[in-house]
Short mmCIF file of C-alpha atoms and ligand atoms in Angstrom, two decimals:
data_model
loop_
_atom_site.label_atom_id
_atom_site.label_comp_id
_atom_site.label_asym_id
_atom_site.label_seq_id
_atom_site.Cartn_x
_atom_site.Cartn_y
_atom_site.Cartn_z
CA MET A 28 0.00 0.00 0.00
CA SER A 29 1.38 3.37 -1.04
CA SER A 30 2.10 5.92 1.68
CA TYR A 31 0.48 8.65 -0.42
CA ASP A 32 -3.11 9.73 0.12
CA TYR A 33 -3.86 9.03 -3.57
CA ASP A 34 -2.20 7.37 -6.53
CA LEU A 35 -3.33 10.21 -8.79
CA PHE A 36 -4.41 13.75 -7.95
CA VAL A 37 -5.94 15.58 -10.89
CA ILE A 38 -6.26 19.37 -10.99
CA GLY A 39 -9.15 20.30 -13.26
CA ALA A 40 -12.32 18.36 -14.12
CA GLY A 41 -12.48 19.34 -17.78
CA SER A 42 -12.52 16.92 -20.70
CA GLY A 43 -8.95 15.67 -20.19
CA GLY A 44 -9.01 15.60 -16.38
CA VAL A 45 -12.30 13.74 -16.14
CA ARG A 46 -11.25 11.14 -18.70
CA ALA A 47 -7.86 10.54 -17.08
CA SER A 48 -9.46 10.30 -13.61
CA ARG A 49 -12.12 7.85 -14.71
CA ILE A 50 -9.79 5.53 -16.61
CA ALA A 51 -7.19 5.61 -13.83
CA ALA A 52 -9.85 4.74 -11.25
CA GLN A 53 -11.17 1.93 -13.46
CA LEU A 54 -7.62 0.57 -13.60
CA GLY A 55 -7.60 0.41 -9.81
CA ALA A 56 -5.88 3.69 -8.91
CA ARG A 57 -7.04 5.77 -5.94
CA VAL A 58 -7.93 9.06 -7.60
CA ALA A 59 -9.05 12.50 -6.48
CA VAL A 60 -9.90 15.44 -8.71
CA ALA A 61 -10.12 19.08 -7.67
CA GLU A 62 -12.33 21.51 -9.56
CA ASP A 63 -13.19 25.08 -8.60
CA ARG A 64 -15.52 26.10 -11.41
CA PHE A 65 -17.63 23.59 -13.29
CA TYR A 66 -17.52 19.92 -14.21
CA GLY A 67 -16.78 19.25 -17.85
CA GLY A 68 -14.55 22.30 -18.30
CA THR A 69 -14.61 24.73 -21.19
CA CYS A 70 -16.03 22.36 -23.79
CA VAL A 71 -19.16 21.43 -21.88
CA ASN A 72 -19.83 24.76 -20.22
CA ILE A 73 -18.55 27.63 -22.35
CA GLY A 74 -17.24 25.98 -25.50
CA CYS A 75 -18.08 23.20 -27.94
CA VAL A 76 -21.42 22.10 -26.50
CA PRO A 77 -23.28 25.40 -25.92
CA LYS A 78 -21.65 26.76 -29.10
CA LYS A 79 -23.10 23.92 -31.16
CA LEU A 80 -26.53 24.52 -29.59
CA PHE A 81 -26.24 28.17 -30.65
CA VAL A 82 -25.21 27.08 -34.15
CA TYR A 83 -28.38 24.97 -34.39
CA ALA A 84 -30.42 27.95 -33.19
CA SER A 85 -28.91 30.27 -35.75
CA HIS A 86 -29.55 27.94 -38.69
CA PHE A 87 -33.32 28.22 -38.29
CA ALA A 88 -33.40 31.66 -39.89
CA GLU A 89 -32.16 30.19 -43.20
CA GLU A 90 -34.23 27.07 -42.86
CA PHE A 91 -37.46 29.09 -42.62
CA GLU A 92 -36.40 30.82 -45.84
CA ASP A 93 -35.45 27.54 -47.51
CA ALA A 94 -38.81 25.98 -46.59
CA ALA A 95 -40.76 28.27 -48.95
CA GLY A 96 -39.34 26.61 -52.07
CA PHE A 97 -40.68 23.30 -50.78
CA GLY A 98 -44.20 24.62 -50.43
CA TRP A 99 -44.18 25.61 -46.80
CA SER A 100 -45.32 28.97 -45.65
CA VAL A 101 -43.90 29.90 -42.35
CA GLY A 102 -45.81 32.57 -40.49
CA GLU A 103 -44.57 35.41 -38.35
CA ARG A 104 -41.09 34.61 -36.98
CA SER A 105 -39.44 36.00 -33.94
CA PHE A 106 -36.44 35.00 -31.94
CA ASP A 107 -36.18 35.21 -28.17
CA TRP A 108 -32.59 35.24 -26.94
CA PRO A 109 -33.39 34.72 -23.22
CA THR A 110 -35.26 31.50 -24.09
CA LEU A 111 -32.27 30.15 -26.01
CA VAL A 112 -29.86 31.07 -23.20
CA ALA A 113 -32.10 29.58 -20.49
CA ASN A 114 -32.68 26.31 -22.39
CA LYS A 115 -28.99 26.03 -23.18
CA THR A 116 -28.07 26.61 -19.53
CA ALA A 117 -30.54 23.96 -18.33
CA GLU A 118 -28.94 21.45 -20.71
CA ILE A 119 -25.44 22.38 -19.56
CA GLU A 120 -26.48 21.93 -15.93
CA ARG A 121 -27.79 18.49 -16.82
CA LEU A 122 -24.43 17.65 -18.39
CA ASN A 123 -22.57 18.97 -15.32
CA GLY A 124 -24.53 16.47 -13.24
CA ILE A 125 -23.63 13.66 -15.65
CA TYR A 126 -19.94 14.50 -15.42
CA GLU A 127 -20.11 14.53 -11.63
CA ARG A 128 -21.87 11.15 -11.62
CA ILE A 129 -19.34 9.65 -14.06
CA LEU A 130 -16.57 10.54 -11.61
CA LYS A 131 -18.42 9.35 -8.53
CA ASN A 132 -19.50 6.08 -10.14
CA ALA A 133 -15.90 5.40 -11.10
CA GLY A 134 -14.91 5.86 -7.45
CA VAL A 135 -13.09 9.17 -7.97
CA GLU A 136 -13.16 11.53 -5.01
CA ILE A 137 -14.27 15.02 -6.01
CA ILE A 138 -12.89 17.97 -4.11
CA ASP A 139 -14.50 21.38 -4.63
CA GLY A 140 -11.83 24.00 -4.65
CA ARG A 141 -8.78 25.38 -6.32
CA ALA A 142 -5.75 23.16 -5.89
CA THR A 143 -2.17 24.39 -5.98
CA VAL A 144 0.94 22.30 -6.38
CA VAL A 145 3.22 22.25 -3.32
CA ASP A 146 5.86 19.86 -4.63
CA GLY A 147 6.20 16.78 -6.80
CA HIS A 148 3.93 14.77 -4.54
CA ALA A 149 1.75 17.25 -2.69
CA VAL A 150 -1.05 19.68 -3.43
CA GLU A 151 -2.99 22.06 -1.27
CA VAL A 152 -6.74 22.42 -1.70
CA ALA A 153 -9.49 23.81 0.50
CA GLY A 154 -6.98 24.26 3.32
CA ARG A 155 -5.84 20.63 3.18
CA ARG A 156 -2.48 19.28 2.17
CA ILE A 157 -2.90 16.10 0.14
CA THR A 158 -0.20 13.78 -1.12
CA ALA A 159 -0.24 11.74 -4.31
CA LYS A 160 2.14 9.47 -6.18
CA HIS A 161 1.28 11.30 -9.40
CA ILE A 162 -0.16 14.76 -9.97
CA LEU A 163 -1.92 15.61 -13.22
CA VAL A 164 -2.43 19.23 -14.24
CA ALA A 165 -5.39 19.49 -16.63
CA THR A 166 -6.43 23.07 -16.04
CA GLY A 167 -7.08 23.95 -19.68
CA GLY A 168 -6.91 27.43 -21.14
CA LYS A 169 -8.62 30.78 -21.14
CA PRO A 170 -9.25 33.44 -23.78
CA PHE A 171 -6.39 35.78 -24.61
CA LEU A 172 -7.17 39.47 -25.06
CA PRO A 173 -4.42 41.67 -26.50
CA ASP A 174 -3.38 44.67 -24.50
CA ILE A 175 -5.17 47.41 -26.40
CA ARG A 176 -6.76 50.58 -25.06
CA GLY A 177 -10.38 49.95 -24.14
CA ARG A 178 -9.97 46.16 -23.87
CA GLU A 179 -12.28 46.26 -20.84
CA HIS A 180 -15.12 47.09 -23.25
CA ALA A 181 -14.65 43.84 -25.19
CA VAL A 182 -16.31 40.56 -24.31
CA ILE A 183 -14.72 37.12 -24.66
CA SER A 184 -16.28 33.86 -25.80
CA ASP A 185 -17.08 32.88 -22.17
CA ASP A 186 -19.42 35.90 -21.97
CA MET A 187 -21.28 35.09 -25.18
CA PHE A 188 -23.12 32.23 -23.50
CA TYR A 189 -24.66 34.47 -20.84
CA LEU A 190 -25.33 37.81 -22.57
CA GLU A 191 -28.42 39.38 -21.06
CA LYS A 192 -29.42 41.23 -24.18
CA PHE A 193 -29.01 40.22 -27.80
CA PRO A 194 -26.88 42.87 -29.55
CA LYS A 195 -28.07 44.38 -32.82
CA ARG A 196 -24.59 45.14 -34.17
CA VAL A 197 -21.59 42.95 -33.39
CA VAL A 198 -17.92 43.37 -34.19
CA VAL A 199 -15.94 40.14 -33.99
CA VAL A 200 -12.17 40.48 -33.79
CA GLY A 201 -10.03 37.49 -34.76
CA GLY A 202 -9.82 34.97 -37.55
CA GLY A 203 -9.70 31.62 -35.80
CA TYR A 204 -12.29 28.96 -35.00
CA ILE A 205 -14.14 30.97 -32.36
CA ALA A 206 -14.32 34.23 -34.32
CA VAL A 207 -15.63 32.55 -37.46
CA GLU A 208 -18.14 30.45 -35.53
CA PHE A 209 -19.56 33.38 -33.55
CA ALA A 210 -19.71 35.60 -36.64
CA GLY A 211 -22.03 32.96 -38.16
CA ILE A 212 -24.05 32.42 -34.99
CA MET A 213 -24.71 36.11 -34.38
CA LYS A 214 -25.56 36.75 -38.04
CA GLY A 215 -27.96 33.80 -38.13
CA LEU A 216 -29.68 35.00 -34.98
CA GLY A 217 -30.26 38.38 -36.54
CA ALA A 218 -27.34 40.68 -35.71
CA GLU A 219 -25.44 42.83 -38.15
CA VAL A 220 -21.93 41.36 -38.03
CA THR A 221 -18.52 42.73 -38.97
CA GLN A 222 -15.56 40.39 -38.63
CA LEU A 223 -12.11 41.95 -38.48
CA TYR A 224 -8.99 39.90 -39.06
CA ARG A 225 -5.48 41.36 -38.89
CA GLY A 226 -3.94 39.25 -41.68
CA PRO A 227 -4.62 38.79 -45.39
CA HIS A 228 -6.82 35.70 -44.87
CA PHE A 229 -8.48 34.14 -41.84
CA LEU A 230 -8.31 30.53 -40.52
CA ARG A 231 -4.56 30.28 -40.83
CA GLY A 232 -3.53 26.62 -40.97
CA PHE A 233 -6.54 25.50 -43.01
CA ASP A 234 -6.33 24.79 -46.73
CA ASP A 235 -6.14 28.02 -48.74
CA ASP A 236 -8.98 27.11 -51.12
CA LEU A 237 -11.21 26.29 -48.17
CA ARG A 238 -10.40 29.58 -46.46
CA GLN A 239 -11.22 31.55 -49.57
CA PHE A 240 -14.37 29.60 -50.22
CA LEU A 241 -15.63 30.26 -46.69
CA ALA A 242 -14.90 33.98 -46.85
CA THR A 243 -16.96 34.20 -50.06
CA GLU A 244 -19.86 32.25 -48.57
CA MET A 245 -19.86 34.29 -45.35
CA ARG A 246 -19.94 37.52 -47.34
CA LYS A 247 -22.81 36.16 -49.45
CA LYS A 248 -24.74 35.69 -46.23
CA GLY A 249 -24.20 39.32 -45.37
CA ILE A 250 -21.33 39.14 -42.88
CA ASP A 251 -18.95 42.04 -43.42
CA VAL A 252 -15.67 40.08 -43.39
CA ARG A 253 -12.70 42.44 -43.48
CA PHE A 254 -9.10 41.29 -43.77
CA ASN A 255 -5.95 43.32 -43.03
CA SER A 256 -7.97 45.11 -40.37
CA THR A 257 -6.26 45.86 -37.10
CA VAL A 258 -8.12 47.29 -34.14
CA GLU A 259 -6.15 50.00 -32.36
CA CYS A 260 -8.56 50.56 -29.49
CA ILE A 261 -12.17 50.30 -28.37
CA GLU A 262 -14.05 53.34 -27.18
CA LYS A 263 -17.35 53.52 -25.37
CA ARG A 264 -19.60 56.49 -26.04
CA GLY A 265 -22.97 56.28 -24.36
CA ASP A 266 -24.28 52.76 -24.92
CA GLU A 267 -22.25 52.28 -28.08
CA TYR A 268 -18.83 50.81 -28.64
CA PHE A 269 -16.47 51.90 -31.39
CA ALA A 270 -13.71 49.74 -32.78
CA GLU A 271 -11.05 52.17 -33.99
CA LEU A 272 -9.04 50.68 -36.84
CA SER A 273 -5.42 51.38 -37.73
CA ASN A 274 -6.57 52.84 -41.08
CA GLY A 275 -8.38 55.58 -39.19
CA ARG A 276 -11.89 54.19 -39.70
CA GLU A 277 -14.20 53.27 -36.85
CA ILE A 278 -17.01 50.75 -36.61
CA ALA A 279 -19.93 51.26 -34.24
CA ALA A 280 -21.33 48.25 -32.41
CA ASP A 281 -23.43 47.15 -29.46
CA LEU A 282 -20.95 44.40 -28.69
CA VAL A 283 -17.28 43.80 -29.48
CA LEU A 284 -16.20 40.17 -29.20
CA TYR A 285 -12.51 39.39 -29.03
CA ALA A 286 -11.69 35.85 -30.15
CA THR A 287 -7.95 36.18 -30.50
CA GLY A 288 -6.72 32.84 -29.22
CA ARG A 289 -6.46 31.07 -25.90
CA VAL A 290 -3.64 30.72 -23.41
CA ALA A 291 -2.80 27.99 -20.91
CA LYS A 292 -4.17 28.37 -17.39
CA THR A 293 -0.97 28.00 -15.41
CA GLU A 294 -1.01 31.12 -13.24
CA ASN A 295 -0.99 30.81 -9.46
CA LEU A 296 -0.89 27.03 -9.49
CA GLY A 297 2.45 26.80 -7.70
CA LEU A 298 3.98 25.19 -10.78
CA GLU A 299 7.14 27.27 -11.09
CA GLN A 300 7.89 27.01 -7.36
CA ALA A 301 7.53 23.24 -7.66
CA GLY A 302 10.06 23.27 -10.52
CA VAL A 303 7.65 22.68 -13.42
CA GLU A 304 9.03 24.28 -16.56
CA LEU A 305 6.75 26.46 -18.65
CA ALA A 306 7.10 27.57 -22.27
CA ASP A 307 7.29 31.28 -23.09
CA ASN A 308 3.54 31.39 -23.70
CA GLY A 309 2.84 29.91 -20.25
CA ALA A 310 1.99 26.39 -21.46
CA ILE A 311 3.42 23.45 -19.50
CA LYS A 312 6.29 21.66 -21.23
CA VAL A 313 5.86 17.88 -21.32
CA ASP A 314 7.65 14.93 -22.92
CA ASP A 315 6.15 12.09 -24.97
CA ALA A 316 4.66 10.56 -21.81
CA PHE A 317 3.09 13.88 -20.68
CA ARG A 318 5.71 14.18 -17.93
CA THR A 319 6.74 17.68 -16.91
CA SER A 320 10.23 18.64 -15.76
CA VAL A 321 9.15 17.23 -12.36
CA PRO A 322 8.75 13.52 -13.23
CA SER A 323 5.78 12.83 -10.92
CA ILE A 324 3.83 15.82 -12.28
CA HIS A 325 2.05 15.33 -15.60
CA ALA A 326 -0.03 17.59 -17.80
CA ILE A 327 -2.49 17.08 -20.66
CA GLY A 328 -5.01 19.04 -22.73
CA ASP A 329 -5.08 22.74 -23.56
CA VAL A 330 -2.63 23.52 -20.75
CA ILE A 331 0.17 21.88 -22.77
CA ASP A 332 -0.89 23.76 -25.92
CA ARG A 333 -0.25 21.02 -28.45
CA VAL A 334 -3.62 20.71 -30.15
CA GLN A 335 -6.43 22.59 -28.40
CA LEU A 336 -9.25 20.17 -29.16
CA THR A 337 -11.44 18.21 -26.74
CA PRO A 338 -10.99 14.81 -28.41
CA VAL A 339 -7.23 15.30 -28.25
CA ALA A 340 -7.40 16.02 -24.50
CA LEU A 341 -9.56 12.90 -24.08
CA GLY A 342 -7.04 10.82 -26.02
CA GLU A 343 -4.11 12.23 -24.06
CA GLY A 344 -5.94 11.53 -20.77
CA MET A 345 -6.59 7.92 -21.74
CA TRP A 346 -3.05 7.43 -22.95
CA LEU A 347 -1.64 8.75 -19.68
CA ALA A 348 -3.98 6.80 -17.37
CA ARG A 349 -3.08 3.56 -19.17
CA HIS A 350 0.59 4.43 -19.10
CA LEU A 351 0.57 5.12 -15.36
CA PHE A 352 -1.82 2.44 -14.13
CA GLY A 353 -2.30 -0.13 -16.88
CA GLU A 354 -0.26 -1.22 -19.84
CA THR A 355 1.79 1.54 -21.47
CA PRO A 356 0.46 2.07 -25.00
CA ALA A 357 2.81 0.70 -27.65
CA ALA A 358 3.51 4.10 -29.16
CA PRO A 359 3.41 7.73 -28.03
CA PHE A 360 0.12 9.56 -28.52
CA ASP A 361 -0.36 10.06 -32.25
CA TYR A 362 -1.04 13.63 -33.38
CA ASP A 363 -1.11 12.78 -37.09
CA ASN A 364 -4.27 13.20 -39.13
CA ILE A 365 -6.41 14.76 -36.40
CA PRO A 366 -9.67 15.79 -38.05
CA SER A 367 -11.33 19.01 -37.00
CA ALA A 368 -14.37 21.04 -37.92
CA VAL A 369 -15.20 24.70 -37.73
CA PHE A 370 -18.92 25.18 -37.12
CA SER A 371 -19.02 28.16 -39.40
CA GLN A 372 -21.87 28.67 -41.86
CA PRO A 373 -21.36 26.73 -44.03
CA ALA A 374 -19.38 24.39 -41.81
CA LEU A 375 -15.78 23.44 -42.59
CA ALA A 376 -13.98 20.22 -41.83
CA SER A 377 -10.52 18.95 -42.62
CA VAL A 378 -8.30 15.97 -42.06
CA GLY A 379 -4.69 15.52 -43.10
CA LEU A 380 -2.54 18.03 -44.89
CA THR A 381 -3.38 21.26 -46.64
CA GLU A 382 -2.33 21.43 -50.26
CA ALA A 383 0.61 23.69 -49.36
CA ALA A 384 1.82 21.40 -46.55
CA ALA A 385 1.36 18.29 -48.72
CA HIS A 386 3.34 19.97 -51.47
CA ASP A 387 6.19 20.63 -49.05
CA ARG A 388 6.19 17.07 -47.77
CA TYR A 389 5.51 15.05 -50.90
CA GLY A 390 6.30 17.26 -53.88
CA GLU A 391 4.09 16.17 -56.73
CA LEU A 392 0.39 15.99 -55.94
CA ASP A 393 -2.91 15.29 -57.63
CA VAL A 394 -5.55 17.66 -56.34
CA TYR A 395 -9.26 17.01 -56.83
CA ILE A 396 -11.81 19.75 -56.28
CA SER A 397 -15.57 19.71 -56.51
CA GLU A 398 -17.68 22.81 -55.98
CA PHE A 399 -21.41 22.56 -56.38
CA ARG A 400 -24.84 23.70 -55.37
CA PRO A 401 -26.22 21.26 -52.79
CA MET A 402 -29.34 19.45 -54.04
CA LYS A 403 -31.51 21.01 -51.33
CA HIS A 404 -30.81 24.44 -52.72
CA THR A 405 -32.10 23.59 -56.19
CA LEU A 406 -35.55 24.17 -54.67
CA SER A 407 -34.76 26.34 -51.67
CA GLY A 408 -33.31 29.06 -53.85
CA SER A 409 -30.41 29.55 -51.47
CA GLU A 410 -27.20 30.64 -53.14
CA GLU A 411 -25.03 28.67 -50.70
CA ARG A 412 -22.54 26.33 -52.36
CA SER A 413 -20.43 23.43 -51.12
CA PHE A 414 -16.77 22.66 -51.66
CA MET A 415 -14.73 19.47 -51.45
CA LYS A 416 -11.08 18.82 -52.02
CA LEU A 417 -8.86 15.75 -51.94
CA ILE A 418 -5.09 15.90 -51.96
CA VAL A 419 -3.25 12.85 -53.24
CA ASP A 420 0.46 12.10 -53.08
CA LYS A 421 1.19 11.26 -56.72
CA ALA A 422 4.00 8.82 -55.98
CA SER A 423 2.10 6.56 -53.55
CA ASP A 424 -1.49 7.40 -54.64
CA ARG A 425 -2.30 7.91 -50.94
CA VAL A 426 -4.96 10.47 -50.04
CA VAL A 427 -3.11 12.78 -47.65
CA GLY A 428 -5.74 15.48 -47.14
CA ALA A 429 -9.50 15.92 -47.36
CA HIS A 430 -11.23 19.26 -46.94
CA MET A 431 -14.85 20.27 -47.11
CA ALA A 432 -17.11 23.25 -46.68
CA GLY A 433 -20.82 22.59 -46.64
CA PRO A 434 -23.67 21.20 -44.57
CA GLU A 435 -22.59 18.40 -42.22
CA ALA A 436 -18.94 18.79 -43.19
CA GLY A 437 -17.90 17.52 -39.75
CA GLU A 438 -20.09 14.41 -40.02
CA ILE A 439 -18.71 13.59 -43.47
CA VAL A 440 -15.05 14.24 -42.79
CA GLN A 441 -15.15 12.19 -39.56
CA GLY A 442 -15.78 9.09 -41.72
CA LEU A 443 -13.10 10.03 -44.24
CA ALA A 444 -10.64 10.50 -41.37
CA ILE A 445 -10.68 6.74 -40.75
CA ALA A 446 -9.76 6.02 -44.36
CA ILE A 447 -7.01 8.62 -44.35
CA LYS A 448 -5.64 7.43 -41.01
CA MET A 449 -5.49 3.92 -42.51
CA GLY A 450 -3.50 5.21 -45.47
CA ALA A 451 -6.21 4.73 -48.12
CA THR A 452 -5.22 5.38 -51.71
CA LYS A 453 -7.16 7.36 -54.27
CA ALA A 454 -7.79 4.07 -56.11
CA GLN A 455 -9.49 2.75 -52.96
CA PHE A 456 -11.60 5.91 -52.71
CA ASP A 457 -12.57 5.38 -56.36
CA ALA A 458 -13.44 1.74 -55.73
CA THR A 459 -15.86 2.78 -52.98
CA ILE A 460 -19.48 2.98 -54.06
CA GLY A 461 -21.19 6.27 -53.30
CA ILE A 462 -24.44 6.70 -51.41
CA HIS A 463 -26.81 8.44 -53.75
CA PRO A 464 -27.98 11.15 -53.58
CA THR A 465 -25.68 12.63 -50.96
CA ALA A 466 -23.05 15.31 -50.93
CA ALA A 467 -20.59 12.85 -49.39
CA GLU A 468 -20.59 10.69 -52.52
CA GLU A 469 -18.59 13.44 -54.25
CA PHE A 470 -15.59 12.27 -52.25
CA VAL A 471 -15.63 8.91 -54.06
CA THR A 472 -16.51 10.22 -57.50
CA MET A 473 -13.89 12.88 -58.14
CA ARG A 474 -12.09 11.60 -61.24
CA GLU A 475 -10.17 14.46 -62.85
CA PRO A 476 -7.41 16.24 -60.96
CA VAL A 477 -7.35 20.02 -61.26
CA VAL A 478 -4.65 21.54 -63.38
CA ARG A 479 -2.62 24.16 -61.56
CA GLU A 480 -0.70 26.65 -63.64
CA VAL A 481 1.83 27.25 -60.93
CA ASP A 482 2.57 25.36 -57.78
CA LYS A 483 1.10 26.99 -54.74
CA ALA A 484 3.62 28.63 -52.49
CA ALA A 485 4.00 27.12 -49.05
CA GLU A 486 1.99 28.79 -46.28
P1 NDP B 516 -7.26 30.51 -32.80
O1 NDP B 516 -5.90 30.28 -32.34
O2 NDP B 516 -7.96 29.52 -33.65
O3 NDP B 516 -7.34 31.91 -33.56
C1 NDP B 516 -6.90 33.08 -32.96
C2 NDP B 516 -7.13 34.20 -33.96
O4 NDP B 516 -6.86 35.43 -33.34
C3 NDP B 516 -6.22 34.10 -35.16
O5 NDP B 516 -6.94 34.51 -36.28
C4 NDP B 516 -5.10 35.07 -34.80
O6 NDP B 516 -4.50 35.64 -35.92
C5 NDP B 516 -5.88 36.15 -34.08
N1 NDP B 516 -5.06 36.89 -33.15
C6 NDP B 516 -4.16 36.42 -32.27
N2 NDP B 516 -3.60 37.41 -31.56
C7 NDP B 516 -4.15 38.56 -32.02
C8 NDP B 516 -3.99 39.91 -31.69
N3 NDP B 516 -3.12 40.30 -30.77
N4 NDP B 516 -4.71 40.83 -32.37
C9 NDP B 516 -5.59 40.44 -33.32
N5 NDP B 516 -5.80 39.15 -33.68
C10 NDP B 516 -5.09 38.22 -33.02
O7 NDP B 516 -8.06 30.84 -31.47
P2 NDP B 516 -9.58 30.83 -31.07
O8 NDP B 516 -9.65 31.80 -29.95
O9 NDP B 516 -10.49 31.01 -32.22
O10 NDP B 516 -9.77 29.34 -30.53
C11 NDP B 516 -8.87 28.77 -29.61
C12 NDP B 516 -8.70 27.31 -29.86
O11 NDP B 516 -9.86 26.62 -29.43
C13 NDP B 516 -8.57 26.94 -31.33
O12 NDP B 516 -7.23 26.97 -31.75
C14 NDP B 516 -9.12 25.57 -31.39
O13 NDP B 516 -8.09 24.64 -31.23
C15 NDP B 516 -10.11 25.51 -30.25
N6 NDP B 516 -11.48 25.56 -30.77
C16 NDP B 516 -11.93 24.55 -31.54
C17 NDP B 516 -13.19 24.57 -32.05
C18 NDP B 516 -13.67 23.46 -32.91
O14 NDP B 516 -13.07 22.40 -32.89
N7 NDP B 516 -14.73 23.67 -33.68
C19 NDP B 516 -14.10 25.68 -31.78
C20 NDP B 516 -13.52 26.72 -30.99
C21 NDP B 516 -12.25 26.64 -30.51
P3 NDP B 516 -3.24 34.97 -36.67
O15 NDP B 516 -3.74 33.80 -37.42
O16 NDP B 516 -2.76 36.08 -37.53
O17 NDP B 516 -2.27 34.60 -35.58
#
């Protein structure tokens, strides 16, 4: 019997922390988890889950329009923001309860409170000093707001889920996942939306064709997407906010949302004093086995800033729990071919390499592109189009990237991700029978590669 109070003490009951705790407990470890805010972390409470509920809500506006072409007449429409927020919050509270039960049923002790690390084997929480053979830091991240004048007038994504009043005019600053998703949500729910991105094209890291396609579609829907736009400061005059741009222009709004990235939550955790090394951006440095510079202290999820995605934190948590208390997985956690979706409107999803990255790695490529009007819109009258792209390494015929913009892009690309992870070739895609009539069948019926006049420069 170990002389420690626990085999594993987890700080943070978000996606990664809960998964690691549960698996460790199932493998026989004595586990405690400390949480000072809410069970399920960012994703469940102020991230993926409520965001997706808002995305559903915002789609109705277009669906009422689309219905007319199919013979429906939809009467007077109105949207009530407080109802959406209240229903969303009730669902999140239900999920909080589920997360708590998952932990309790697995035999994990839950401690309400903020834990700090004392040393490699001790933490302090709620006035108690607790010892553990292993400590796991899974505290996640928080929104980053640049240090501009008037930043106190901006809201962050956390706030968007609890706004009391629905704003008529919204300025969204940033060009990442959160900015693009909220631009679509707020537009769909009826706001006038301006999105400002500092660089020449938003969604850096995604395939260039996909990025351009999305910008076009968002503008078609009436979102004022502006690139090369830097906000100097935010001013408040009366009830209005003004985003002052570096080109001298200003944009008036009722709400300014900053979605300019997230940083690791490592402040005031006692990490540095305990000897845990941090990167310049505050993230915890870990090795292949999620071990920090203090070997008994581990870290997973957004706090290590590798890939800030819930399923990655879940995978890292499982890998670590098995490594510590079961059989060490045969290989380090695999970050290759992680699919992801942006719940923009239309949605985007990608797996594998962008064309530019594939070009750098493999040289000669065959690129297949299909852009079309989805069947539904032949009657709905909507101008929205869909886009699909496959990137094939010419030498091996392997499909090394798949990218899509269009309805259910995430659902479709999740399936393709299996094939790509398995190393499927284009010939195997071609040998797969499509499901007709679907949009997804395009991915197995693209026959002619596009001809590029010049190779695309690397990103
Ligand atoms: P991202 O890192 O995706 O994007 C941050 C954006 O802010 C970039 O466009 C960046 O520009 C810009 N930016 C950064 N600093 C500044 C600054 N000082 N001034 C102006 N603009 C700035 O962050 P998000 O906040 O959108 O999301 C955080 C993470 O959460 C994502 O990386 C993602 O992993 C995860 N997430 C995933 C979702 C999903 O799976 N659907 C949904 C939401 C979040 P530049 O590119 O020029 O650096």
